[in-house]
CSV table of C-alpha atoms in Angstrom, one decimal:
chain,number,residue,atom,x,y,z
A,84,MET,CA,32.9,-3.3,-11.7
A,85,SER,CA,29.6,-3.9,-9.9
A,86,LEU,CA,26.3,-2.5,-11.1
A,87,LYS,CA,26.2,-0.1,-8.3
A,88,GLN,CA,29.6,1.2,-9.2
A,89,LYS,CA,28.6,1.6,-12.8
A,90,LEU,CA,25.5,3.5,-11.8
A,91,ARG,CA,27.6,5.8,-9.5
A,92,LYS,CA,30.0,6.5,-12.3
A,93,ASN,CA,27.3,7.1,-14.8
A,94,LYS,CA,28.5,4.2,-16.9
A,95,LEU,CA,26.2,2.5,-19.4
A,96,THR,CA,24.4,-0.5,-18.1
A,97,LEU,CA,22.1,-2.8,-20.0
A,98,GLY,CA,19.0,-4.4,-18.6
A,99,CYS,CA,15.6,-5.8,-19.4
A,100,TRP,CA,12.2,-5.7,-17.8
A,101,LEU,CA,10.5,-9.0,-16.8
A,102,THR,CA,6.7,-9.0,-16.8
A,103,ILE,CA,6.2,-12.8,-17.2
A,104,SER,CA,7.0,-15.1,-14.3
A,105,ASN,CA,8.6,-18.0,-16.3
A,106,PRO,CA,12.0,-18.7,-14.8
A,107,LEU,CA,13.4,-19.8,-18.2
A,108,ILE,CA,13.2,-16.2,-19.4
A,109,PRO,CA,16.5,-15.1,-17.6
A,110,GLU,CA,18.2,-18.1,-19.1
A,111,ILE,CA,16.9,-17.2,-22.6
A,112,LEU,CA,18.0,-13.5,-22.1
A,113,SER,CA,21.5,-14.2,-20.6
A,114,PRO,CA,23.4,-14.5,-23.9
A,115,ALA,CA,22.3,-10.9,-24.7
A,116,GLY,CA,24.8,-9.6,-22.2
A,117,PHE,CA,22.5,-7.8,-19.8
A,118,ASP,CA,23.9,-6.4,-16.6
A,119,TRP,CA,20.6,-6.6,-14.8
A,120,LEU,CA,17.0,-7.8,-15.1
A,121,CYS,CA,14.2,-6.0,-13.3
A,122,VAL,CA,11.1,-7.9,-12.2
A,123,ASP,CA,8.1,-5.7,-12.4
A,124,LEU,CA,5.7,-6.2,-9.4
A,125,GLU,CA,3.9,-3.0,-10.1
A,126,HIS,CA,2.1,-3.7,-13.4
A,127,THR,CA,2.1,-7.5,-13.5
A,128,SER,CA,0.5,-10.5,-11.7
A,129,ILE,CA,3.9,-11.8,-10.5
A,130,ASP,CA,3.7,-12.7,-6.8
A,131,LEU,CA,6.4,-13.1,-4.2
A,132,ASN,CA,6.7,-16.9,-4.7
A,133,GLN,CA,7.2,-16.4,-8.4
A,134,LEU,CA,9.6,-13.6,-7.6
A,135,LEU,CA,11.8,-15.9,-5.6
A,136,THR,CA,12.1,-18.3,-8.5
A,137,LEU,CA,12.9,-15.4,-10.9
A,138,ILE,CA,15.6,-14.0,-8.6
A,139,ILE,CA,17.3,-17.4,-8.3
A,140,SER,CA,17.2,-17.8,-12.1
A,141,ILE,CA,18.6,-14.2,-12.7
A,142,GLU,CA,21.4,-14.8,-10.2
A,143,ASN,CA,22.2,-18.2,-11.8
A,144,GLN,CA,22.7,-16.4,-15.1
A,145,LYS,CA,25.2,-13.9,-13.5
A,146,MET,CA,22.9,-10.9,-13.8
A,147,VAL,CA,21.8,-8.5,-11.0
A,148,PRO,CA,18.1,-9.0,-10.0
A,149,LEU,CA,16.3,-5.7,-9.4
A,150,VAL,CA,12.6,-5.4,-8.5
A,151,ARG,CA,10.2,-2.6,-9.2
A,152,VAL,CA,7.9,-2.7,-6.2
A,153,GLY,CA,4.3,-1.5,-6.6
A,154,GLU,CA,4.5,1.1,-4.0
A,155,ASN,CA,6.7,2.8,-1.4
A,156,ASN,CA,5.8,0.3,1.2
A,157,PRO,CA,8.4,-0.6,3.9
A,158,ASN,CA,7.0,-4.1,4.4
A,159,LEU,CA,6.9,-5.0,0.7
A,160,ILE,CA,10.4,-3.6,0.1
A,161,LYS,CA,11.8,-5.6,3.1
A,162,ARG,CA,10.2,-8.8,1.9
A,163,VAL,CA,11.6,-8.3,-1.7
A,164,MET,CA,15.1,-7.6,-0.3
A,165,ASP,CA,14.9,-10.7,2.1
A,166,ILE,CA,14.0,-12.8,-1.0
A,167,GLY,CA,17.2,-11.7,-2.5
A,168,ALA,CA,16.7,-8.7,-4.7
A,169,HIS,CA,19.9,-6.7,-5.0
A,170,GLY,CA,18.0,-3.5,-5.3
A,171,VAL,CA,14.6,-1.9,-5.9
A,172,ILE,CA,13.0,0.6,-8.1
A,173,VAL,CA,10.4,2.5,-6.1
A,174,PRO,CA,7.7,4.2,-8.3
A,175,ASN,CA,5.9,7.5,-7.9
A,176,ILE,CA,8.3,9.3,-5.6
A,177,ASN,CA,7.2,13.0,-5.4
A,178,SER,CA,8.9,14.5,-2.4
A,179,ALA,CA,12.0,14.3,-0.3
A,180,GLU,CA,10.0,12.7,2.5
A,181,GLU,CA,8.9,9.9,0.1
A,182,ALA,CA,12.5,9.4,-1.0
A,183,ARG,CA,13.7,9.3,2.6
A,184,GLN,CA,11.1,6.6,3.3
A,185,ALA,CA,12.4,4.5,0.4
A,186,VAL,CA,15.9,4.9,1.7
A,187,GLU,CA,14.9,3.9,5.2
A,188,SER,CA,13.0,0.8,3.8
A,189,VAL,CA,16.1,-0.5,1.9
A,190,LYS,CA,18.9,0.3,4.4
A,191,TYR,CA,19.7,-1.1,7.8
A,192,PRO,CA,20.4,1.2,10.8
A,193,PRO,CA,22.0,3.7,11.1
A,194,LEU,CA,21.1,4.7,7.5
A,195,GLY,CA,17.6,3.2,7.5
A,196,LYS,CA,15.0,1.4,9.5
A,197,ARG,CA,14.9,-2.0,7.7
A,198,GLY,CA,14.3,-4.8,10.2
A,199,TYR,CA,16.7,-7.7,10.5
A,200,GLY,CA,15.5,-11.0,9.3
A,201,VAL,CA,17.1,-14.4,8.6
A,202,ALA,CA,15.9,-15.3,5.1
A,203,ARG,CA,17.4,-16.2,1.7
A,204,ALA,CA,19.3,-13.0,1.3
A,205,GLN,CA,21.1,-13.4,4.6
A,206,GLY,CA,22.0,-17.0,3.8
A,207,TYR,CA,19.3,-18.2,6.2
A,208,GLY,CA,21.6,-17.0,9.0
A,209,HIS,CA,24.9,-18.5,7.8
A,210,ASP,CA,26.0,-15.3,6.1
A,211,PHE,CA,24.0,-12.9,8.3
A,212,GLU,CA,26.9,-10.8,9.6
A,213,GLU,CA,28.6,-10.5,6.2
A,214,TYR,CA,25.3,-9.6,4.5
A,215,THR,CA,24.2,-7.0,7.0
A,216,SER,CA,27.7,-5.4,7.2
A,217,GLN,CA,27.9,-4.9,3.5
A,218,TRP,CA,24.2,-4.2,2.6
A,219,ASN,CA,24.1,-0.5,3.1
A,220,LYS,CA,27.1,-0.1,0.8
A,221,SER,CA,26.0,-2.6,-1.9
A,222,SER,CA,22.2,-2.3,-2.1
A,223,ILE,CA,20.8,-0.4,-5.1
A,224,LEU,CA,17.9,2.1,-4.8
A,225,ILE,CA,16.4,3.7,-7.8
A,226,ILE,CA,13.5,6.1,-7.4
A,227,GLN,CA,11.0,6.7,-10.2
A,228,ILE,CA,9.6,10.1,-10.8
A,229,GLU,CA,6.3,10.2,-12.6
A,230,SER,CA,4.7,13.5,-12.0
A,231,ILE,CA,5.1,17.3,-12.2
A,232,TYR,CA,5.3,17.3,-8.4
A,233,ALA,CA,8.5,15.2,-8.6
A,234,VAL,CA,9.9,17.4,-11.3
A,235,GLU,CA,9.3,20.4,-9.1
A,236,ASN,CA,11.1,18.7,-6.2
A,237,ILE,CA,14.0,17.3,-8.3
A,238,GLU,CA,16.7,19.4,-6.5
A,239,LYS,CA,15.6,17.9,-3.2
A,240,LEU,CA,15.5,14.4,-4.6
A,241,LEU,CA,19.0,14.6,-6.1
A,242,LYS,CA,20.4,15.3,-2.6
A,243,PHE,CA,20.0,11.7,-1.4
A,244,GLU,CA,23.4,10.0,-1.5
A,245,GLU,CA,21.7,6.7,-0.9
A,246,VAL,CA,19.7,6.9,-4.1
A,247,ASP,CA,21.7,5.3,-6.9
A,248,GLY,CA,19.6,6.5,-9.8
A,249,ILE,CA,16.4,8.2,-10.9
A,250,MET,CA,14.2,6.7,-13.5
A,251,VAL,CA,11.8,9.0,-15.3
A,252,GLY,CA,8.4,7.7,-16.3
A,253,PRO,CA,5.9,7.0,-17.5
A,254,TYR,CA,7.7,5.7,-20.5
């Protein structure tokens, strides 16, 4: 069962947060049996070049690479996805409009507005059609609520079918 399926069925998943850019860390963590590792771009100095190396390392260890982006920024989310993240955690979502923007940043049309690129995630063009045809079904989007405004809007946030999970923070 995929991570997305487990999330959708409210099954327990195990993961760990990465805040250091050493690509050996996923290798060290892999015997622990984690389903996913999340690279934190919000509160670390990890850059996109380091992220690429970490995602490759996570995938090589048969875990799902997730990335917490620093903001609800369509360009950043697109770049993280093109590098090869299987999903993103978008922090500080307070309203239905902000949740919609996150969905649109992750998903291709007709569900979203993500632009088409030919990068690592798309097999540099070799797997383009397969990747883009499956992406809207397989990509993972988790929104993070961190304020009273988000709590007040929780009913509206829960209505987005494209959102696979809600993370509550600060933690």
